JSON list of C-alpha atoms in Angstrom, two decimals:
[
{"chain": "A", "resi": 1, "resn": "UNK", "atom": "CA", "xyz": [-0.39, -0.03, 0.01]},
{"chain": "A", "resi": 2, "resn": "UNK", "atom": "CA", "xyz": [1.57, 3.68, -0.78]},
{"chain": "A", "resi": 3, "resn": "UNK", "atom": "CA", "xyz": [0.83, 6.59, 0.92]},
{"chain": "A", "resi": 4, "resn": "UNK", "atom": "CA", "xyz": [0.62, 9.65, -0.23]},
{"chain": "A", "resi": 5, "resn": "UNK", "atom": "CA", "xyz": [1.13, 13.18, 1.52]},
{"chain": "A", "resi": 6, "resn": "UNK", "atom": "CA", "xyz": [-1.81, 15.63, 0.72]},
{"chain": "A", "resi": 7, "resn": "UNK", "atom": "CA", "xyz": [0.76, 17.63, -1.80]},
{"chain": "A", "resi": 8, "resn": "UNK", "atom": "CA", "xyz": [2.00, 14.60, -3.26]},
{"chain": "A", "resi": 9, "resn": "UNK", "atom": "CA", "xyz": [-1.65, 13.17, -4.28]},
{"chain": "A", "resi": 10, "resn": "UNK", "atom": "CA", "xyz": [-3.07, 16.14, -5.67]},
{"chain": "A", "resi": 11, "resn": "UNK", "atom": "CA", "xyz": [-0.07, 16.66, -8.07]},
{"chain": "A", "resi": 12, "resn": "UNK", "atom": "CA", "xyz": [-0.32, 13.02, -8.93]},
{"chain": "A", "resi": 13, "resn": "UNK", "atom": "CA", "xyz": [-5.00, 13.29, -9.40]},
{"chain": "A", "resi": 14, "resn": "UNK", "atom": "CA", "xyz": [-3.73, 16.74, -11.05]},
{"chain": "A", "resi": 15, "resn": "UNK", "atom": "CA", "xyz": [-0.68, 14.74, -13.92]},
{"chain": "A", "resi": 16, "resn": "UNK", "atom": "CA", "xyz": [-3.41, 11.60, -14.06]},
{"chain": "A", "resi": 17, "resn": "UNK", "atom": "CA", "xyz": [-6.37, 14.67, -15.37]},
{"chain": "A", "resi": 18, "resn": "UNK", "atom": "CA", "xyz": [-4.03, 16.06, -18.03]},
{"chain": "A", "resi": 19, "resn": "UNK", "atom": "CA", "xyz": [-4.20, 13.79, -20.75]},
{"chain": "A", "resi": 20, "resn": "UNK", "atom": "CA", "xyz": [-7.69, 14.06, -20.27]},
{"chain": "A", "resi": 21, "resn": "UNK", "atom": "CA", "xyz": [-7.65, 18.31, -19.95]},
{"chain": "A", "resi": 22, "resn": "UNK", "atom": "CA", "xyz": [-6.04, 17.33, -22.99]},
{"chain": "A", "resi": 23, "resn": "UNK", "atom": "CA", "xyz": [-7.76, 15.72, -25.69]},
{"chain": "A", "resi": 24, "resn": "UNK", "atom": "CA", "xyz": [-11.03, 18.08, -24.89]},
{"chain": "A", "resi": 25, "resn": "UNK", "atom": "CA", "xyz": [-13.22, 18.16, -27.47]},
{"chain": "A", "resi": 26, "resn": "UNK", "atom": "CA", "xyz": [-11.97, 19.47, -31.19]},
{"chain": "A", "resi": 27, "resn": "UNK", "atom": "CA", "xyz": [-13.01, 24.01, -32.40]},
{"chain": "A", "resi": 28, "resn": "UNK", "atom": "CA", "xyz": [-15.46, 24.43, -34.26]},
{"chain": "A", "resi": 29, "resn": "UNK", "atom": "CA", "xyz": [-14.14, 26.93, -36.80]},
{"chain": "A", "resi": 30, "resn": "UNK", "atom": "CA", "xyz": [-17.53, 29.71, -37.20]},
{"chain": "A", "resi": 31, "resn": "UNK", "atom": "CA", "xyz": [-17.28, 30.76, -40.49]},
{"chain": "A", "resi": 32, "resn": "UNK", "atom": "CA", "xyz": [-16.51, 35.06, -40.67]},
{"chain": "A", "resi": 33, "resn": "UNK", "atom": "CA", "xyz": [-19.06, 37.13, -40.31]},
{"chain": "A", "resi": 34, "resn": "UNK", "atom": "CA", "xyz": [-18.63, 40.14, -43.03]},
{"chain": "A", "resi": 35, "resn": "UNK", "atom": "CA", "xyz": [-20.54, 43.32, -42.90]},
{"chain": "A", "resi": 36, "resn": "UNK", "atom": "CA", "xyz": [-20.69, 43.49, -46.45]},
{"chain": "A", "resi": 37, "resn": "UNK", "atom": "CA", "xyz": [-23.86, 45.23, -48.01]},
{"chain": "A", "resi": 38, "resn": "UNK", "atom": "CA", "xyz": [-24.46, 45.43, -52.30]},
{"chain": "A", "resi": 39, "resn": "UNK", "atom": "CA", "xyz": [-24.87, 48.02, -54.31]},
{"chain": "A", "resi": 40, "resn": "UNK", "atom": "CA", "xyz": [-27.04, 47.92, -57.13]},
{"chain": "A", "resi": 41, "resn": "UNK", "atom": "CA", "xyz": [-25.64, 51.24, -59.18]},
{"chain": "A", "resi": 42, "resn": "UNK", "atom": "CA", "xyz": [-28.76, 51.98, -60.91]},
{"chain": "A", "resi": 43, "resn": "UNK", "atom": "CA", "xyz": [-26.54, 55.18, -63.01]},
{"chain": "A", "resi": 44, "resn": "UNK", "atom": "CA", "xyz": [-23.25, 55.55, -62.99]},
{"chain": "A", "resi": 45, "resn": "UNK", "atom": "CA", "xyz": [-23.26, 57.66, -59.82]},
{"chain": "A", "resi": 46, "resn": "UNK", "atom": "CA", "xyz": [-23.92, 55.72, -56.20]},
{"chain": "A", "resi": 47, "resn": "UNK", "atom": "CA", "xyz": [-24.00, 56.23, -52.23]},
{"chain": "A", "resi": 48, "resn": "UNK", "atom": "CA", "xyz": [-23.27, 53.47, -50.83]},
{"chain": "A", "resi": 49, "resn": "UNK", "atom": "CA", "xyz": [-22.97, 53.58, -47.07]},
{"chain": "A", "resi": 50, "resn": "UNK", "atom": "CA", "xyz": [-20.05, 56.57, -46.68]},
{"chain": "A", "resi": 51, "resn": "UNK", "atom": "CA", "xyz": [-18.69, 56.06, -50.09]},
{"chain": "A", "resi": 52, "resn": "UNK", "atom": "CA", "xyz": [-19.94, 57.35, -53.23]},
{"chain": "A", "resi": 53, "resn": "UNK", "atom": "CA", "xyz": [-19.31, 55.51, -56.08]},
{"chain": "A", "resi": 54, "resn": "UNK", "atom": "CA", "xyz": [-18.87, 57.39, -59.64]},
{"chain": "A", "resi": 55, "resn": "UNK", "atom": "CA", "xyz": [-18.67, 53.82, -62.71]},
{"chain": "A", "resi": 56, "resn": "UNK", "atom": "CA", "xyz": [-18.48, 56.25, -64.98]},
{"chain": "A", "resi": 57, "resn": "UNK", "atom": "CA", "xyz": [-20.82, 56.15, -68.60]},
{"chain": "A", "resi": 58, "resn": "UNK", "atom": "CA", "xyz": [-23.10, 53.13, -68.63]},
{"chain": "A", "resi": 59, "resn": "UNK", "atom": "CA", "xyz": [-22.30, 50.68, -71.38]},
{"chain": "A", "resi": 60, "resn": "UNK", "atom": "CA", "xyz": [-25.89, 50.75, -73.28]},
{"chain": "A", "resi": 61, "resn": "UNK", "atom": "CA", "xyz": [-28.87, 51.88, -72.92]},
{"chain": "A", "resi": 62, "resn": "UNK", "atom": "CA", "xyz": [-29.46, 50.40, -70.19]},
{"chain": "A", "resi": 63, "resn": "UNK", "atom": "CA", "xyz": [-27.67, 50.93, -66.60]},
{"chain": "A", "resi": 64, "resn": "UNK", "atom": "CA", "xyz": [-26.29, 47.60, -66.46]},
{"chain": "A", "resi": 65, "resn": "UNK", "atom": "CA", "xyz": [-22.75, 48.09, -67.31]},
{"chain": "A", "resi": 66, "resn": "UNK", "atom": "CA", "xyz": [-20.63, 50.83, -66.85]},
{"chain": "A", "resi": 67, "resn": "UNK", "atom": "CA", "xyz": [-17.50, 52.63, -68.87]},
{"chain": "A", "resi": 68, "resn": "UNK", "atom": "CA", "xyz": [-15.23, 53.11, -65.93]},
{"chain": "A", "resi": 69, "resn": "UNK", "atom": "CA", "xyz": [-13.41, 54.55, -64.51]},
{"chain": "A", "resi": 70, "resn": "UNK", "atom": "CA", "xyz": [-14.42, 54.13, -60.76]},
{"chain": "A", "resi": 71, "resn": "UNK", "atom": "CA", "xyz": [-13.88, 56.82, -58.43]},
{"chain": "A", "resi": 72, "resn": "UNK", "atom": "CA", "xyz": [-14.10, 56.51, -55.12]},
{"chain": "A", "resi": 73, "resn": "UNK", "atom": "CA", "xyz": [-14.82, 60.05, -52.32]},
{"chain": "A", "resi": 74, "resn": "UNK", "atom": "CA", "xyz": [-14.53, 59.35, -48.46]},
{"chain": "A", "resi": 75, "resn": "UNK", "atom": "CA", "xyz": [-17.11, 61.51, -46.65]},
{"chain": "A", "resi": 76, "resn": "UNK", "atom": "CA", "xyz": [-14.43, 64.02, -45.39]},
{"chain": "A", "resi": 77, "resn": "UNK", "atom": "CA", "xyz": [-13.97, 64.71, -49.71]},
{"chain": "A", "resi": 78, "resn": "UNK", "atom": "CA", "xyz": [-10.91, 62.19, -50.78]},
{"chain": "A", "resi": 79, "resn": "UNK", "atom": "CA", "xyz": [-11.25, 60.56, -54.03]},
{"chain": "A", "resi": 80, "resn": "UNK", "atom": "CA", "xyz": [-9.16, 57.80, -56.02]},
{"chain": "A", "resi": 81, "resn": "UNK", "atom": "CA", "xyz": [-9.92, 56.49, -59.03]},
{"chain": "A", "resi": 82, "resn": "UNK", "atom": "CA", "xyz": [-9.06, 52.62, -59.66]},
{"chain": "A", "resi": 83, "resn": "UNK", "atom": "CA", "xyz": [-6.86, 50.87, -61.75]},
{"chain": "A", "resi": 84, "resn": "UNK", "atom": "CA", "xyz": [-8.15, 51.39, -65.96]},
{"chain": "A", "resi": 85, "resn": "UNK", "atom": "CA", "xyz": [-8.34, 47.55, -65.73]},
{"chain": "A", "resi": 86, "resn": "UNK", "atom": "CA", "xyz": [-11.24, 47.99, -63.26]},
{"chain": "A", "resi": 87, "resn": "UNK", "atom": "CA", "xyz": [-13.83, 47.91, -65.99]},
{"chain": "A", "resi": 88, "resn": "UNK", "atom": "CA", "xyz": [-15.92, 48.05, -67.94]},
{"chain": "A", "resi": 89, "resn": "UNK", "atom": "CA", "xyz": [-17.52, 47.28, -64.47]},
{"chain": "A", "resi": 90, "resn": "UNK", "atom": "CA", "xyz": [-20.94, 45.31, -64.87]},
{"chain": "A", "resi": 91, "resn": "UNK", "atom": "CA", "xyz": [-23.31, 43.85, -61.66]},
{"chain": "A", "resi": 92, "resn": "UNK", "atom": "CA", "xyz": [-23.99, 44.44, -57.99]},
{"chain": "A", "resi": 93, "resn": "UNK", "atom": "CA", "xyz": [-20.46, 46.20, -56.09]},
{"chain": "A", "resi": 94, "resn": "UNK", "atom": "CA", "xyz": [-20.27, 44.64, -53.04]},
{"chain": "A", "resi": 95, "resn": "UNK", "atom": "CA", "xyz": [-19.36, 46.82, -49.91]},
{"chain": "A", "resi": 96, "resn": "UNK", "atom": "CA", "xyz": [-18.18, 46.39, -46.51]},
{"chain": "A", "resi": 97, "resn": "UNK", "atom": "CA", "xyz": [-16.61, 50.60, -46.30]},
{"chain": "A", "resi": 98, "resn": "UNK", "atom": "CA", "xyz": [-12.95, 49.07, -46.77]},
{"chain": "A", "resi": 99, "resn": "UNK", "atom": "CA", "xyz": [-13.65, 47.23, -49.32]},
{"chain": "A", "resi": 100, "resn": "UNK", "atom": "CA", "xyz": [-15.17, 47.19, -52.84]},
{"chain": "A", "resi": 101, "resn": "UNK", "atom": "CA", "xyz": [-16.36, 44.20, -54.49]},
{"chain": "A", "resi": 102, "resn": "UNK", "atom": "CA", "xyz": [-15.95, 45.18, -58.47]},
{"chain": "A", "resi": 103, "resn": "UNK", "atom": "CA", "xyz": [-16.99, 42.75, -61.07]},
{"chain": "A", "resi": 104, "resn": "UNK", "atom": "CA", "xyz": [-15.58, 43.43, -64.23]},
{"chain": "A", "resi": 105, "resn": "UNK", "atom": "CA", "xyz": [-16.07, 42.08, -67.63]},
{"chain": "A", "resi": 106, "resn": "UNK", "atom": "CA", "xyz": [-13.03, 42.94, -69.92]},
{"chain": "A", "resi": 107, "resn": "UNK", "atom": "CA", "xyz": [-12.70, 40.44, -73.46]},
{"chain": "A", "resi": 108, "resn": "UNK", "atom": "CA", "xyz": [-15.79, 38.51, -72.44]},
{"chain": "A", "resi": 109, "resn": "UNK", "atom": "CA", "xyz": [-13.82, 37.80, -68.66]},
{"chain": "A", "resi": 110, "resn": "UNK", "atom": "CA", "xyz": [-15.17, 37.67, -65.88]},
{"chain": "A", "resi": 111, "resn": "UNK", "atom": "CA", "xyz": [-13.13, 38.56, -62.79]},
{"chain": "A", "resi": 112, "resn": "UNK", "atom": "CA", "xyz": [-13.44, 39.86, -59.70]},
{"chain": "A", "resi": 113, "resn": "UNK", "atom": "CA", "xyz": [-11.56, 42.23, -58.07]},
{"chain": "A", "resi": 114, "resn": "UNK", "atom": "CA", "xyz": [-11.78, 43.69, -54.35]},
{"chain": "A", "resi": 115, "resn": "UNK", "atom": "CA", "xyz": [-10.83, 46.72, -53.92]},
{"chain": "A", "resi": 116, "resn": "UNK", "atom": "CA", "xyz": [-9.77, 49.36, -51.19]},
{"chain": "A", "resi": 117, "resn": "UNK", "atom": "CA", "xyz": [-11.79, 51.98, -50.31]},
{"chain": "A", "resi": 118, "resn": "UNK", "atom": "CA", "xyz": [-8.93, 55.10, -49.96]},
{"chain": "A", "resi": 119, "resn": "UNK", "atom": "CA", "xyz": [-7.25, 53.64, -52.55]},
{"chain": "A", "resi": 120, "resn": "UNK", "atom": "CA", "xyz": [-8.44, 51.96, -55.21]},
{"chain": "A", "resi": 121, "resn": "UNK", "atom": "CA", "xyz": [-6.05, 49.42, -55.26]},
{"chain": "A", "resi": 122, "resn": "UNK", "atom": "CA", "xyz": [-6.40, 45.87, -56.02]},
{"chain": "A", "resi": 123, "resn": "UNK", "atom": "CA", "xyz": [-6.20, 43.66, -53.28]},
{"chain": "A", "resi": 124, "resn": "UNK", "atom": "CA", "xyz": [-7.09, 40.77, -54.90]},
{"chain": "A", "resi": 125, "resn": "UNK", "atom": "CA", "xyz": [-8.20, 39.43, -57.79]},
{"chain": "A", "resi": 126, "resn": "UNK", "atom": "CA", "xyz": [-10.44, 35.99, -58.91]},
{"chain": "A", "resi": 127, "resn": "UNK", "atom": "CA", "xyz": [-9.67, 34.06, -62.02]},
{"chain": "A", "resi": 128, "resn": "UNK", "atom": "CA", "xyz": [-11.92, 34.19, -64.08]},
{"chain": "A", "resi": 129, "resn": "UNK", "atom": "CA", "xyz": [-15.45, 32.98, -64.24]},
{"chain": "A", "resi": 130, "resn": "UNK", "atom": "CA", "xyz": [-19.35, 32.56, -64.95]},
{"chain": "A", "resi": 131, "resn": "UNK", "atom": "CA", "xyz": [-22.23, 32.71, -63.76]},
{"chain": "A", "resi": 132, "resn": "UNK", "atom": "CA", "xyz": [-22.95, 34.97, -59.94]},
{"chain": "A", "resi": 133, "resn": "UNK", "atom": "CA", "xyz": [-20.89, 36.16, -57.67]},
{"chain": "A", "resi": 134, "resn": "UNK", "atom": "CA", "xyz": [-22.41, 36.71, -53.99]},
{"chain": "A", "resi": 135, "resn": "UNK", "atom": "CA", "xyz": [-21.26, 36.35, -50.35]},
{"chain": "A", "resi": 136, "resn": "UNK", "atom": "CA", "xyz": [-22.34, 33.31, -47.99]},
{"chain": "A", "resi": 137, "resn": "UNK", "atom": "CA", "xyz": [-21.80, 30.98, -45.02]},
{"chain": "A", "resi": 138, "resn": "UNK", "atom": "CA", "xyz": [-18.35, 33.53, -44.60]},
{"chain": "A", "resi": 139, "resn": "UNK", "atom": "CA", "xyz": [-17.42, 32.51, -48.29]},
{"chain": "A", "resi": 140, "resn": "UNK", "atom": "CA", "xyz": [-17.12, 34.28, -50.89]},
{"chain": "A", "resi": 141, "resn": "UNK", "atom": "CA", "xyz": [-18.25, 32.10, -54.45]},
{"chain": "A", "resi": 142, "resn": "UNK", "atom": "CA", "xyz": [-16.79, 34.08, -57.96]},
{"chain": "A", "resi": 143, "resn": "UNK", "atom": "CA", "xyz": [-19.64, 31.29, -59.42]},
{"chain": "A", "resi": 144, "resn": "UNK", "atom": "CA", "xyz": [-18.99, 27.24, -58.71]},
{"chain": "A", "resi": 145, "resn": "UNK", "atom": "CA", "xyz": [-15.74, 27.98, -56.35]},
{"chain": "A", "resi": 146, "resn": "UNK", "atom": "CA", "xyz": [-15.85, 29.02, -52.99]},
{"chain": "A", "resi": 147, "resn": "UNK", "atom": "CA", "xyz": [-13.06, 31.36, -51.86]},
{"chain": "A", "resi": 148, "resn": "UNK", "atom": "CA", "xyz": [-13.29, 31.45, -47.96]},
{"chain": "A", "resi": 149, "resn": "UNK", "atom": "CA", "xyz": [-12.96, 35.24, -46.20]},
{"chain": "A", "resi": 150, "resn": "UNK", "atom": "CA", "xyz": [-9.90, 35.62, -43.61]},
{"chain": "A", "resi": 151, "resn": "UNK", "atom": "CA", "xyz": [-10.61, 38.17, -40.49]},
{"chain": "A", "resi": 152, "resn": "UNK", "atom": "CA", "xyz": [-10.46, 41.19, -42.27]},
{"chain": "A", "resi": 153, "resn": "UNK", "atom": "CA", "xyz": [-13.32, 39.76, -45.02]},
{"chain": "A", "resi": 154, "resn": "UNK", "atom": "CA", "xyz": [-10.43, 39.82, -47.57]},
{"chain": "A", "resi": 155, "resn": "UNK", "atom": "CA", "xyz": [-10.79, 35.91, -49.91]},
{"chain": "A", "resi": 156, "resn": "UNK", "atom": "CA", "xyz": [-8.05, 33.87, -48.71]},
{"chain": "A", "resi": 157, "resn": "UNK", "atom": "CA", "xyz": [-4.68, 33.71, -51.86]}
]
């Protein structure tokens, strides 16, 4: 029979419990929830929360695509203009105030570009796709391709 002091018995019991604690239930990764809101441009100029977007003139009779260049104006009056490669612009845009998701359709190939709303610099570009652009369960879909979003609400590379 072994006899332990109270301190030694507690240390032995704690040592036995450590492996059990290390085998706790696996953590579930919840999807990133980003505050992107759709921006439906009915004309070449549209307001998106604190931003004003100028998409340039419409490319056809119906306002479904715009020639660009895209200019973003902040509430304080500062502006930036996106590169000419971010045109023509089509469909719904999405904004969270810091980023702007823009679909372009140059040469019959659709791509999605995520722009910084303060510098108009591209932060991410999709590959070519067909189909819709939408956000669901913390992922950005370009056609059938799902792109997970990081905590900064940018698609992972």
